PDB file of C-alpha atoms in Angstrom:
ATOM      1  CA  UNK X   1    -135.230  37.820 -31.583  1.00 67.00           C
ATOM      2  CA  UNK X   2    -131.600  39.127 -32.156  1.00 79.00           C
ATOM      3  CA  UNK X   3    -129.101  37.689 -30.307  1.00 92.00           C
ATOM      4  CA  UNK X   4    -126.267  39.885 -29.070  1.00 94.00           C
ATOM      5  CA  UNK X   5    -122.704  38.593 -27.505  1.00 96.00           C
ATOM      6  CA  UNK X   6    -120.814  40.499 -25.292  1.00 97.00           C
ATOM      7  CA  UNK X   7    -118.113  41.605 -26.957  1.00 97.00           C
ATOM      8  CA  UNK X   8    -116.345  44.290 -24.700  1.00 97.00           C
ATOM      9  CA  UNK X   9    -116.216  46.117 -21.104  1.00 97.00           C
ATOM     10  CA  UNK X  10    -114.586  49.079 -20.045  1.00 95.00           C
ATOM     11  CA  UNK X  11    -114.718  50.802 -16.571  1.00 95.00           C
ATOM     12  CA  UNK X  12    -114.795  54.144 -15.398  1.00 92.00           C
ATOM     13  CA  UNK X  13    -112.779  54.651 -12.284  1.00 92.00           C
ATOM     14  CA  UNK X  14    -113.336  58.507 -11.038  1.00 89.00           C
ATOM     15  CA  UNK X  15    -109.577  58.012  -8.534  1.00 86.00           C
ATOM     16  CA  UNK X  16    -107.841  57.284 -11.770  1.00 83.00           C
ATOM     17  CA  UNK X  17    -109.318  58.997 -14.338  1.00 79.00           C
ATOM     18  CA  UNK X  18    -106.943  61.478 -16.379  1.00 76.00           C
ATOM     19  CA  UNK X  19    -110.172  63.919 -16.519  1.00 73.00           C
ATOM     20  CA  UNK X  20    -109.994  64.846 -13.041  1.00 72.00           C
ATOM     21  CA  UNK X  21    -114.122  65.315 -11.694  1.00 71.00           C
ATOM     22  CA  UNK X  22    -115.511  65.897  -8.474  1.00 79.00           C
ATOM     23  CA  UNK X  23    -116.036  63.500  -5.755  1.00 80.00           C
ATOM     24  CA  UNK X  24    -119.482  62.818  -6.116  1.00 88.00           C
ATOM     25  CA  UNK X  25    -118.522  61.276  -9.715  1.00 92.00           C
ATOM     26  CA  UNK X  26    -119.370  57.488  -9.827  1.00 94.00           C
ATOM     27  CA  UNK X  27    -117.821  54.738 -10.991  1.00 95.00           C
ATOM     28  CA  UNK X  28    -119.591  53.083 -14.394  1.00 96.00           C
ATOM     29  CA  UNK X  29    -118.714  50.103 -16.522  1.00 97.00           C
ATOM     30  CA  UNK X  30    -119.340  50.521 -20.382  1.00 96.00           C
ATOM     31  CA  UNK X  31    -120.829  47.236 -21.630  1.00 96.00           C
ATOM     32  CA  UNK X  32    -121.228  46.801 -25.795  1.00 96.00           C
ATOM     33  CA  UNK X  33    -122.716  43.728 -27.634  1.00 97.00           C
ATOM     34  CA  UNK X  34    -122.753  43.042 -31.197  1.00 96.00           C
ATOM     35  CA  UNK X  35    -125.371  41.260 -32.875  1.00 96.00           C
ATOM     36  CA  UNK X  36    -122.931  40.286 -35.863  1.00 96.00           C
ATOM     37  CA  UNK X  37    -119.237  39.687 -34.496  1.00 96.00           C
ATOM     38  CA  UNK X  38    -118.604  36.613 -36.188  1.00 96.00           C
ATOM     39  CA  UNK X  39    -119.135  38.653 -39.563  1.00 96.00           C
ATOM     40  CA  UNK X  40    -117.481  41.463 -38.819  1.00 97.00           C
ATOM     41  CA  UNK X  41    -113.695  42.786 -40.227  1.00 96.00           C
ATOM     42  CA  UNK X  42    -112.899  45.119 -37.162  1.00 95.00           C
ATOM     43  CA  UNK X  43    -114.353  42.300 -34.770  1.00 96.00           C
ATOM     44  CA  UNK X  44    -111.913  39.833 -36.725  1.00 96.00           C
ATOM     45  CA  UNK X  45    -108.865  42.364 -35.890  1.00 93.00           C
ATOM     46  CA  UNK X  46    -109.428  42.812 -32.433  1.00 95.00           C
ATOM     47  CA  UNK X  47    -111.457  46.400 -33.118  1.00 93.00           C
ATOM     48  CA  UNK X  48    -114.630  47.703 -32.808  1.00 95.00           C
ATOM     49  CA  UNK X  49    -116.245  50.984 -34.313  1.00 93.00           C
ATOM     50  CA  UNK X  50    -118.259  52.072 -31.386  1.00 91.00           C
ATOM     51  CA  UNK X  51    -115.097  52.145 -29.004  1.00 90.00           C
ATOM     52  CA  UNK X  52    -113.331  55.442 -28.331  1.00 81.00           C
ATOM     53  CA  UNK X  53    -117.018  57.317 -29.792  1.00 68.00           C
ATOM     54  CA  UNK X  54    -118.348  59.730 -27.431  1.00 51.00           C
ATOM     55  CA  UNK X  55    -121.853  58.901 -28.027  1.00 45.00           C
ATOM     56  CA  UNK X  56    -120.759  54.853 -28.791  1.00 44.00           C
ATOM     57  CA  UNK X  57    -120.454  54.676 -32.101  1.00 53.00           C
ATOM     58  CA  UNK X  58    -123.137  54.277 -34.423  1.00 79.00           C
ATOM     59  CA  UNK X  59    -122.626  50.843 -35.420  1.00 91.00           C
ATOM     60  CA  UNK X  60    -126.260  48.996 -36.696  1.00 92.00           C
ATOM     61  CA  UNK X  61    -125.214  45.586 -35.379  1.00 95.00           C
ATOM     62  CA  UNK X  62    -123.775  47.074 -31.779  1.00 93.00           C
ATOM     63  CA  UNK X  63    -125.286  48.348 -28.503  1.00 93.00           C
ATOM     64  CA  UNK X  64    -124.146  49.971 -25.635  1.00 93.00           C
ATOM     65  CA  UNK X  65    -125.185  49.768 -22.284  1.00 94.00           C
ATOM     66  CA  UNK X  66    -123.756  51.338 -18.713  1.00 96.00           C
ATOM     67  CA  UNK X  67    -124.137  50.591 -15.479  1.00 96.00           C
ATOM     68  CA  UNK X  68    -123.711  53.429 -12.560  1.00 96.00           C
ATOM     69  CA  UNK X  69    -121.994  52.200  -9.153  1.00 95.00           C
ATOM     70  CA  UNK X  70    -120.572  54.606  -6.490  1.00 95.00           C
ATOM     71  CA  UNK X  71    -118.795  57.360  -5.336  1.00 94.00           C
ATOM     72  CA  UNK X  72    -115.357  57.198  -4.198  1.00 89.00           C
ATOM     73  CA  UNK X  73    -116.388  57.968  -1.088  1.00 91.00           C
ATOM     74  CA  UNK X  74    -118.527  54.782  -0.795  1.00 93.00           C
ATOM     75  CA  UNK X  75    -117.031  51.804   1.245  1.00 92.00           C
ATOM     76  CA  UNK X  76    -118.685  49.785  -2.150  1.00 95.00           C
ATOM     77  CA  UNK X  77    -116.516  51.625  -4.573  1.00 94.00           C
ATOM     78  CA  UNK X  78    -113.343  49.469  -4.672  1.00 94.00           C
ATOM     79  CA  UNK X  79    -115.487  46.229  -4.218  1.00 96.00           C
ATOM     80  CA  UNK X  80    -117.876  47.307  -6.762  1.00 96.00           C
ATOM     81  CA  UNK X  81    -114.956  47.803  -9.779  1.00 96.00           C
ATOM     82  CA  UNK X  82    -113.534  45.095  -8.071  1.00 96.00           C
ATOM     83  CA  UNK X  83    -116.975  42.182  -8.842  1.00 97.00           C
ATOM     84  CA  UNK X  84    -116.939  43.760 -12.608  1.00 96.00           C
ATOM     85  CA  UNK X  85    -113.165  43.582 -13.219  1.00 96.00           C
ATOM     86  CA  UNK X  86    -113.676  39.746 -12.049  1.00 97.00           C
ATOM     87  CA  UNK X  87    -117.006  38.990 -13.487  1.00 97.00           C
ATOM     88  CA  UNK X  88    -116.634  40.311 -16.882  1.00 97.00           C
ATOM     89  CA  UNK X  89    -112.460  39.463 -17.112  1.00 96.00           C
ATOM     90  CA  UNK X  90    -112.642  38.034 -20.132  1.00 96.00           C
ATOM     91  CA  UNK X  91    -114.267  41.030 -22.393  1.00 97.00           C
ATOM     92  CA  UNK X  92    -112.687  43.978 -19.879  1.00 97.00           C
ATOM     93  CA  UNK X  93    -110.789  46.289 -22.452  1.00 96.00           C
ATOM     94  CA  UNK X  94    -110.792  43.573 -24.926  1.00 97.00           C
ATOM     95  CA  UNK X  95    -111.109  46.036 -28.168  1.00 96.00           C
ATOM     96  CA  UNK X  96    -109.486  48.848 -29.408  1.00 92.00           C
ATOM     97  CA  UNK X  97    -110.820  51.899 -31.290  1.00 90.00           C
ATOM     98  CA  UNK X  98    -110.697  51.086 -35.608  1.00 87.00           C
ATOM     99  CA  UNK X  99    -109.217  53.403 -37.874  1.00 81.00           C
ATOM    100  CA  UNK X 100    -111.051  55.707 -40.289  1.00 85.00           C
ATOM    101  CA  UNK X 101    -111.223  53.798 -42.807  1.00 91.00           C
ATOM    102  CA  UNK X 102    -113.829  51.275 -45.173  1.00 95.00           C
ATOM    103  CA  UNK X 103    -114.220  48.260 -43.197  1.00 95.00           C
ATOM    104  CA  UNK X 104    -116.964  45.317 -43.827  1.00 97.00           C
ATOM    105  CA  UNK X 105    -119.875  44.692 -40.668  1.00 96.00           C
ATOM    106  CA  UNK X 106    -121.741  42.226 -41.288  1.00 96.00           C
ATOM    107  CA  UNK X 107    -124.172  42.393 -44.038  1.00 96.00           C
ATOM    108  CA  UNK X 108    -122.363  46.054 -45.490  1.00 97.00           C
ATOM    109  CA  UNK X 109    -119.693  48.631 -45.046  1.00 97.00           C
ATOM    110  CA  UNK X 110    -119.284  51.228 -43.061  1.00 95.00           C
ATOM    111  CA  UNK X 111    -117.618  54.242 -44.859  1.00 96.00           C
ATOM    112  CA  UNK X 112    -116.528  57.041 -42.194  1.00 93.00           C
ATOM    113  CA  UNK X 113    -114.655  59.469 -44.391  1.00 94.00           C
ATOM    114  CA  UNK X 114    -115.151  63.122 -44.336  1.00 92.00           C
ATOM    115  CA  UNK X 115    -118.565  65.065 -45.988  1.00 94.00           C
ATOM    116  CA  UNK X 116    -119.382  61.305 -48.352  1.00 95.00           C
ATOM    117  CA  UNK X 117    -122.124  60.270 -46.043  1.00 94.00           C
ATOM    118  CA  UNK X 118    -123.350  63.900 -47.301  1.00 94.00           C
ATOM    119  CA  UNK X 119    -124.313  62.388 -50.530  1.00 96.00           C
ATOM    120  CA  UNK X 120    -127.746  61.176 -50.819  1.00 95.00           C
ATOM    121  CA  UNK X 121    -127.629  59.750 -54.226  1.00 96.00           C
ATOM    122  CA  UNK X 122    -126.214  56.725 -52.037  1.00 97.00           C
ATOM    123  CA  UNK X 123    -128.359  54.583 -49.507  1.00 97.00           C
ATOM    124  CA  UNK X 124    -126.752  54.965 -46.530  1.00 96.00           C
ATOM    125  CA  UNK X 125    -128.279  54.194 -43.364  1.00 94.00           C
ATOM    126  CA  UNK X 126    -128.790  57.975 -42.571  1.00 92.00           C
ATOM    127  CA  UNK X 127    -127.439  61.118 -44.260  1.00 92.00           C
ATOM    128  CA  UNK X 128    -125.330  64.112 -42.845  1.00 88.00           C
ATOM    129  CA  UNK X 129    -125.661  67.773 -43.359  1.00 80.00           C
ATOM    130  CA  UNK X 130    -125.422  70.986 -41.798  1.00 72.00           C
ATOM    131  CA  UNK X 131    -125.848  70.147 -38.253  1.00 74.00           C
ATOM    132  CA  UNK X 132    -126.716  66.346 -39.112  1.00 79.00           C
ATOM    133  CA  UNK X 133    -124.576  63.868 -38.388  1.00 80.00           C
ATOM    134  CA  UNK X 134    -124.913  61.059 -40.313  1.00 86.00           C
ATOM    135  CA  UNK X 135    -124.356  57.367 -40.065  1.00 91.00           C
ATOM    136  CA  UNK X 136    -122.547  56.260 -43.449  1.00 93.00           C
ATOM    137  CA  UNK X 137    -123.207  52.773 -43.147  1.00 95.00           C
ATOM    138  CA  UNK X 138    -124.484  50.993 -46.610  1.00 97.00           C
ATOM    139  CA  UNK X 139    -125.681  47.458 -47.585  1.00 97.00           C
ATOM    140  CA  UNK X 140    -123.080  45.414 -49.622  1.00 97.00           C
ATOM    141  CA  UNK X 141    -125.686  44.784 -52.140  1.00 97.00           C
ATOM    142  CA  UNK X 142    -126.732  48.429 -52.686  1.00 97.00           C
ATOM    143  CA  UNK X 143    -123.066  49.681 -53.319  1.00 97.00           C
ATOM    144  CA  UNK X 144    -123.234  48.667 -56.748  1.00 97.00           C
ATOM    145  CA  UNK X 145    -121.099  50.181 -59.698  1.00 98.00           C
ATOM    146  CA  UNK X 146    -123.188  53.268 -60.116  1.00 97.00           C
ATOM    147  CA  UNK X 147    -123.226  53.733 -56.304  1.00 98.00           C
ATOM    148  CA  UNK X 148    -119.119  54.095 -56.477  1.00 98.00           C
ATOM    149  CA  UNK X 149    -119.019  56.154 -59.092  1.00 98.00           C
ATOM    150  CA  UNK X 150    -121.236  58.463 -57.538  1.00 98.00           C
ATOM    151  CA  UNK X 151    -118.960  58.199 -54.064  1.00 98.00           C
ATOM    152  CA  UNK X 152    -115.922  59.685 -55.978  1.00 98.00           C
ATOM    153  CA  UNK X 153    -117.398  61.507 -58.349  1.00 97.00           C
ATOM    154  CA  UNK X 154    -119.018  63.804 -55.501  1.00 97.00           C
ATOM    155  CA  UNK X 155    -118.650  67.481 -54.961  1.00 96.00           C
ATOM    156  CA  UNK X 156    -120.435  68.152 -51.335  1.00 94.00           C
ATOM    157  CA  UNK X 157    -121.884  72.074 -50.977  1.00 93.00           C
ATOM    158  CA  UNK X 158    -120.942  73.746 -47.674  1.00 89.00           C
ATOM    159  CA  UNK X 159    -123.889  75.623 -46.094  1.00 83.00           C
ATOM    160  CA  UNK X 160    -122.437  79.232 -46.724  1.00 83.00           C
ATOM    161  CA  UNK X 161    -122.044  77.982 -50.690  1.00 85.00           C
ATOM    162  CA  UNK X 162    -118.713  76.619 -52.597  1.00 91.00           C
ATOM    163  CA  UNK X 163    -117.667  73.321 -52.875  1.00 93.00           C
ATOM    164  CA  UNK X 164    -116.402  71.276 -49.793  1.00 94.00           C
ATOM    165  CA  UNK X 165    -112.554  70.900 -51.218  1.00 95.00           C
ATOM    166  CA  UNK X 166    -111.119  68.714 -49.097  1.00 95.00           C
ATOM    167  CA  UNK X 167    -114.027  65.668 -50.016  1.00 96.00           C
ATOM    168  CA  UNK X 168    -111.730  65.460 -53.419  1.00 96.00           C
ATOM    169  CA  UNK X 169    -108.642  66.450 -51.912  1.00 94.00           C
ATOM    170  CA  UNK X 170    -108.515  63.645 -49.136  1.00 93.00           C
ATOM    171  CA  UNK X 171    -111.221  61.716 -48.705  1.00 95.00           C
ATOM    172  CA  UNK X 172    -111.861  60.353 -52.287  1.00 97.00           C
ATOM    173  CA  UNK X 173    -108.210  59.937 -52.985  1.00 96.00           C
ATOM    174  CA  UNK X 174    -108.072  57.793 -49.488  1.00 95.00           C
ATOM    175  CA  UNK X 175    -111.724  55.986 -50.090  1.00 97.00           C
ATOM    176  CA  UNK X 176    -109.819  54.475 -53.610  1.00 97.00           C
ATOM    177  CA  UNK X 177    -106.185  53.624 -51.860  1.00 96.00           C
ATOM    178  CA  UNK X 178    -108.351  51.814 -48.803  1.00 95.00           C
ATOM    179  CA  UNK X 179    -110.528  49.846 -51.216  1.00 97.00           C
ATOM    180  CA  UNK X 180    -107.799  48.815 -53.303  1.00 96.00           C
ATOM    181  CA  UNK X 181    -105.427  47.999 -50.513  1.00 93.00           C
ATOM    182  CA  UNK X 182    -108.522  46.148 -48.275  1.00 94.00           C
ATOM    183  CA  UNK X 183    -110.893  45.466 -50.950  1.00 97.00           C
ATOM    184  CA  UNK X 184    -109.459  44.372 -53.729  1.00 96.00           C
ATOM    185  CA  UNK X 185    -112.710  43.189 -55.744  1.00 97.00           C
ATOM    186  CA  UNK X 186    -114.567  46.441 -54.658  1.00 97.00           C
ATOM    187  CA  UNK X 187    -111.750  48.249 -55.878  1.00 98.00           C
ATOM    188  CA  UNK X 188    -112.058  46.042 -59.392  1.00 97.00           C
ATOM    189  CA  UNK X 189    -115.737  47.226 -59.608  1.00 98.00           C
ATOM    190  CA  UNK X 190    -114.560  50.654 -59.124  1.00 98.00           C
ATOM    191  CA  UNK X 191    -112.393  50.388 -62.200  1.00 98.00           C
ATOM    192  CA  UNK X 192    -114.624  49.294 -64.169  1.00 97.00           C
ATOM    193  CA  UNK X 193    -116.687  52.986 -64.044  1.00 97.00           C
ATOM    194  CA  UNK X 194    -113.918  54.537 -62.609  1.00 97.00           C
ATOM    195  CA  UNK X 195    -110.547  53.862 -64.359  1.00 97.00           C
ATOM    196  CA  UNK X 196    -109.066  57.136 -63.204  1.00 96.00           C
ATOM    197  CA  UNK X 197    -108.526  55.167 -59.615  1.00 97.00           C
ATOM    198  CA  UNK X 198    -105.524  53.306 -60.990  1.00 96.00           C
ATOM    199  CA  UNK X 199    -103.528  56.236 -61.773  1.00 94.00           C
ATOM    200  CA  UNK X 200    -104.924  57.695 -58.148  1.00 94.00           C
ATOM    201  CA  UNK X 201    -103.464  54.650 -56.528  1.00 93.00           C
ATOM    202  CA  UNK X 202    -100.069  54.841 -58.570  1.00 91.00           C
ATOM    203  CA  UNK X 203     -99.614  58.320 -57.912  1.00 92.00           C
ATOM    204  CA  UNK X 204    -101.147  58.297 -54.275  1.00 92.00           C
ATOM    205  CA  UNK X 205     -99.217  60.728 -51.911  1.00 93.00           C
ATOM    206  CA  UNK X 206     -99.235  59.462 -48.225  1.00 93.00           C
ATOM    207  CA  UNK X 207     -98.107  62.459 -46.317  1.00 93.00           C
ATOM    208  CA  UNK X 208     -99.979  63.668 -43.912  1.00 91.00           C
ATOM    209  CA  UNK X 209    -101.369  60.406 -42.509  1.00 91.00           C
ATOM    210  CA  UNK X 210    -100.498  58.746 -39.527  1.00 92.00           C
ATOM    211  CA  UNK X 211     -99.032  55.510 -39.715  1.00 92.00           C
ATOM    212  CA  UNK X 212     -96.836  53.053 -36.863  1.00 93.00           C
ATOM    213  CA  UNK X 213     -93.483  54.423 -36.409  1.00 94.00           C
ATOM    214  CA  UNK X 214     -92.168  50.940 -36.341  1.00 93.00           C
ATOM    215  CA  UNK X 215     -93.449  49.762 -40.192  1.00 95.00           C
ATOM    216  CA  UNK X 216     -92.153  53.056 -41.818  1.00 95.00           C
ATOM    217  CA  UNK X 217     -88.545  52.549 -43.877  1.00 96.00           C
ATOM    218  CA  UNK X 218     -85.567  52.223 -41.260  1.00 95.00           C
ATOM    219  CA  UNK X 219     -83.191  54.916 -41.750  1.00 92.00           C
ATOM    220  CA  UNK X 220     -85.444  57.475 -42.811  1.00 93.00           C
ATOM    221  CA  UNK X 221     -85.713  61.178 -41.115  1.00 92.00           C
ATOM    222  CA  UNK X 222     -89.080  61.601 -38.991  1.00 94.00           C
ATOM    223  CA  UNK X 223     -90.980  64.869 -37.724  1.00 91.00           C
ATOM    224  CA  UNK X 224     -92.230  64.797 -34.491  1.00 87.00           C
ATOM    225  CA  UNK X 225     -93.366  67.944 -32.855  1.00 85.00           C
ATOM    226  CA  UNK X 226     -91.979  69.291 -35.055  1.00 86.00           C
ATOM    227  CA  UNK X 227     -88.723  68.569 -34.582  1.00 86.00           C
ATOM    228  CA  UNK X 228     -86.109  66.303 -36.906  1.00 89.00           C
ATOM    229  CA  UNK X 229     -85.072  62.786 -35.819  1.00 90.00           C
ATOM    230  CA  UNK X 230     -83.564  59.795 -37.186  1.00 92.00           C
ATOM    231  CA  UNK X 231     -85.173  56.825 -37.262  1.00 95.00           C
ATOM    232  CA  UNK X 232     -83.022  53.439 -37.730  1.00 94.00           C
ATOM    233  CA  UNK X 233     -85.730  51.005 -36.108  1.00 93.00           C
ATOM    234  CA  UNK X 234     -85.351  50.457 -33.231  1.00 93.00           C
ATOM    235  CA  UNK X 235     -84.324  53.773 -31.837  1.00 93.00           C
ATOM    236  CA  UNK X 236     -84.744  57.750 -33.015  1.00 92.00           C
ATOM    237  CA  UNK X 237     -81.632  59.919 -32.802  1.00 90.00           C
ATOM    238  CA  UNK X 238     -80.918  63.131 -33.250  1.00 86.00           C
ATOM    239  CA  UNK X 239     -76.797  64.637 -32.849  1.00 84.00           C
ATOM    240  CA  UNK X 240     -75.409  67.821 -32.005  1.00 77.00           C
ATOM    241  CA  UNK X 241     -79.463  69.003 -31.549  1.00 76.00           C
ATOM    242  CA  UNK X 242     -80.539  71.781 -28.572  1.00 71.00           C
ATOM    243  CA  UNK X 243     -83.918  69.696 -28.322  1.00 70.00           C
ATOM    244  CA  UNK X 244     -83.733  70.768 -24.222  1.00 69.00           C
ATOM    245  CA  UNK X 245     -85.396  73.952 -22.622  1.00 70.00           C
ATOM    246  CA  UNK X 246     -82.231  73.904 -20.124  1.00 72.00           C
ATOM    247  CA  UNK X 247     -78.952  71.763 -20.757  1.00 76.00           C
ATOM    248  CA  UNK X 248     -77.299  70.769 -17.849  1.00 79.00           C
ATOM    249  CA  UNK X 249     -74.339  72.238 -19.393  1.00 77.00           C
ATOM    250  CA  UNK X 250     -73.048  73.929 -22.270  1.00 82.00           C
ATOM    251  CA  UNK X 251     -71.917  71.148 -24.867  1.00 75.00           C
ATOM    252  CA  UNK X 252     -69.504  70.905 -27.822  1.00 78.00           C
ATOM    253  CA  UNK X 253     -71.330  67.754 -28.986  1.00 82.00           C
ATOM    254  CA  UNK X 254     -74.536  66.394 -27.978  1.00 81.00           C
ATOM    255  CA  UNK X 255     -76.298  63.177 -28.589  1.00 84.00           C
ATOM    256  CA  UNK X 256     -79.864  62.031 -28.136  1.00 82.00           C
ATOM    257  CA  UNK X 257     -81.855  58.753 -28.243  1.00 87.00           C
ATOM    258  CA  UNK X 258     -85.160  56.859 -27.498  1.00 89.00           C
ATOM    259  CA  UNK X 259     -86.275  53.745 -27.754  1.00 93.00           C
ATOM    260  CA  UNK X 260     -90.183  54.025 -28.613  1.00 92.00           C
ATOM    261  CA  UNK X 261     -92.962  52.087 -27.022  1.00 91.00           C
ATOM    262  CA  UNK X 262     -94.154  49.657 -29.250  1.00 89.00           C
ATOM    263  CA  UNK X 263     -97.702  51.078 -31.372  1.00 88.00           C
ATOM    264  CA  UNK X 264     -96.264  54.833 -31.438  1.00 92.00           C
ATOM    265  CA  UNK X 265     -97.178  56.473 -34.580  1.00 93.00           C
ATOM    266  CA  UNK X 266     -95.507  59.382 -36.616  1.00 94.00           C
ATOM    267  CA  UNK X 267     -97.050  61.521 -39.611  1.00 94.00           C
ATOM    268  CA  UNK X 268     -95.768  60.765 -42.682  1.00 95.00           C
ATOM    269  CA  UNK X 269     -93.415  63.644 -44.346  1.00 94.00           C
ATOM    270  CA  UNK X 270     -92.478  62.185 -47.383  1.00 93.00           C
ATOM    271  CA  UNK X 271     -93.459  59.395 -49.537  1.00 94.00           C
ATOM    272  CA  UNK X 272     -89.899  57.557 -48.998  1.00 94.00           C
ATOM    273  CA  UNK X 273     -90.892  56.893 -45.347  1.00 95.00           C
ATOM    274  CA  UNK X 274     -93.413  53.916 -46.680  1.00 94.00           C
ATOM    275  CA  UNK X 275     -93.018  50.755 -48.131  1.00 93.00           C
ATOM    276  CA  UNK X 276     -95.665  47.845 -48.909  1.00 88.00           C
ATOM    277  CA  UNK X 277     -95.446  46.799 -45.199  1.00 90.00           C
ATOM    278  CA  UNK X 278     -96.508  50.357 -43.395  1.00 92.00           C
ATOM    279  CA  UNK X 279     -99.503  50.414 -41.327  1.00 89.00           C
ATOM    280  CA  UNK X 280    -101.908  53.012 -41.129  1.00 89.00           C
ATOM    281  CA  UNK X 281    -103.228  54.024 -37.992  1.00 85.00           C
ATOM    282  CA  UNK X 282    -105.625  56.681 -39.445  1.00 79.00           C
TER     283      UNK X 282
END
């Protein structure tokens, strides 16, 4: 019989939920177990892939579980959150959501990038498709040579007709910069069929992806909302800007600044933003 640890809880709390419900909405406490923790990468890093999913994740080695308690109307309500908050102290919003991106569970890999689990050339646990969704989990042993090749190699069909661009515009080109950055003997296998992924890494263009303010290059000029700041690393700045809807007062010089909370993230704009110690968040 499989064993599975608790790994993390999360509870529902209808008074301070930012989705505002009705009354009669009950308090619930998310629990997920994992049968394979002690082999898993996003385990390992304080993650898990079935956190943050709507439907939990589809995960082969996790499960989740929730328990209902009451209203907020209920004298039990408060002492209800109150017995799981103390019971279960130890797991309560212990993980965070992972990143899209390759990442080893247990006996495989879980691949979540756009339109590949599409491809049924490779044995993942279940294909997508039209209104499929799919679960692009495969077996370290079955993603052999041949198996890579035919991951970026691709061309997914949309169900009108025409190629699904964007497989070979972003999602290959990110599949081969993950593996060689994370997985640096799967990337080495990929070569070997594949030696077009060297020049894909050398050339790769990282704008467009999210990544933590705080790792990008100090002095560098960031986007956000669409508006210009500076960003020296510790604070962003921005001088002689009209970033307000109403100024207190008409100005002849104006100067901004904001020290963000630590694990803010900013698109990348330009390719001079990153260095070898940036971290992804996407």
């Amino acid at each position: 019989m499989t064993d599975y640890k608790l790994i993390h809880v999360h509870i529902y709390d209808p008074r301070n939920s930012i989705f505002k419900g009705s009354k009669s909405d009950k308090s619930a406490a998310h629990y997920y177990t994992c049968s394979a923790s002690d082999r898993c990468d996003a385990y390992s890093g304080g993650q898990c892939v079935m956190i943050g999913k709507i439907f939990g994740g589809r995960c082969p080695y996790g499960r989740k579980n929730v328990t209902t308690g009451f209203t907020s109307r209920a004298r039990k309500y408060h002492e209800w959150i109150s017995d799981i908050k103390e019971k279960y102290k130890d797991q309560l919003w212990a993980l965070k959501s992972v990143d899209k991106t390759a990442i080893k569970l247990g006996d495989g890999f879980l691949l979540p990038y756009s339109f590949m689990d599409m491809n049924k050339k490779v044995p993942f646990q279940a294909h997508g498709g039209g209104f499929c969704t799919g679960v692009p989990f495969i077996k370290a042993e079955d993603l052999t040579p041949d198996a890579l090749l035919s991951i970026v190699t691709f061309k997914p069909q949309a169900m009108m007709g025409g190629e699904i661009r964007d497989y070979q515009l972003k999602s290959v080109p990110k599949f081969v910069k993950d593996l060689h950055d994370k997985y640096p003997e799967l990337f080495k296998t990929l070569v070997s069929v594949y030696p077009e992924a060297e020049s894909a890494c050398a050339n790769y263009d990282y704008t467009g992806r999210k990544a933590l303010l705080s790792t990008i290059n100090h002095g560098c000029e960031v986007i956000i909302s669409k508006k210009s700041w500076q960003w020296d690393g510790e604070n962003i700045t921005a001088t002689n800007k009209d970033y307000m809807i109403f100024s207190p007062v008409k100005w002849d010089e104006c100067s901004l600044s904001f020290k963000p909370k630590e694990g803010e993230s900013v698109t990348i704009t330009s390719n001079d933003q990153v260095n070898d110690k940036t971290v992804f968040v996407d």
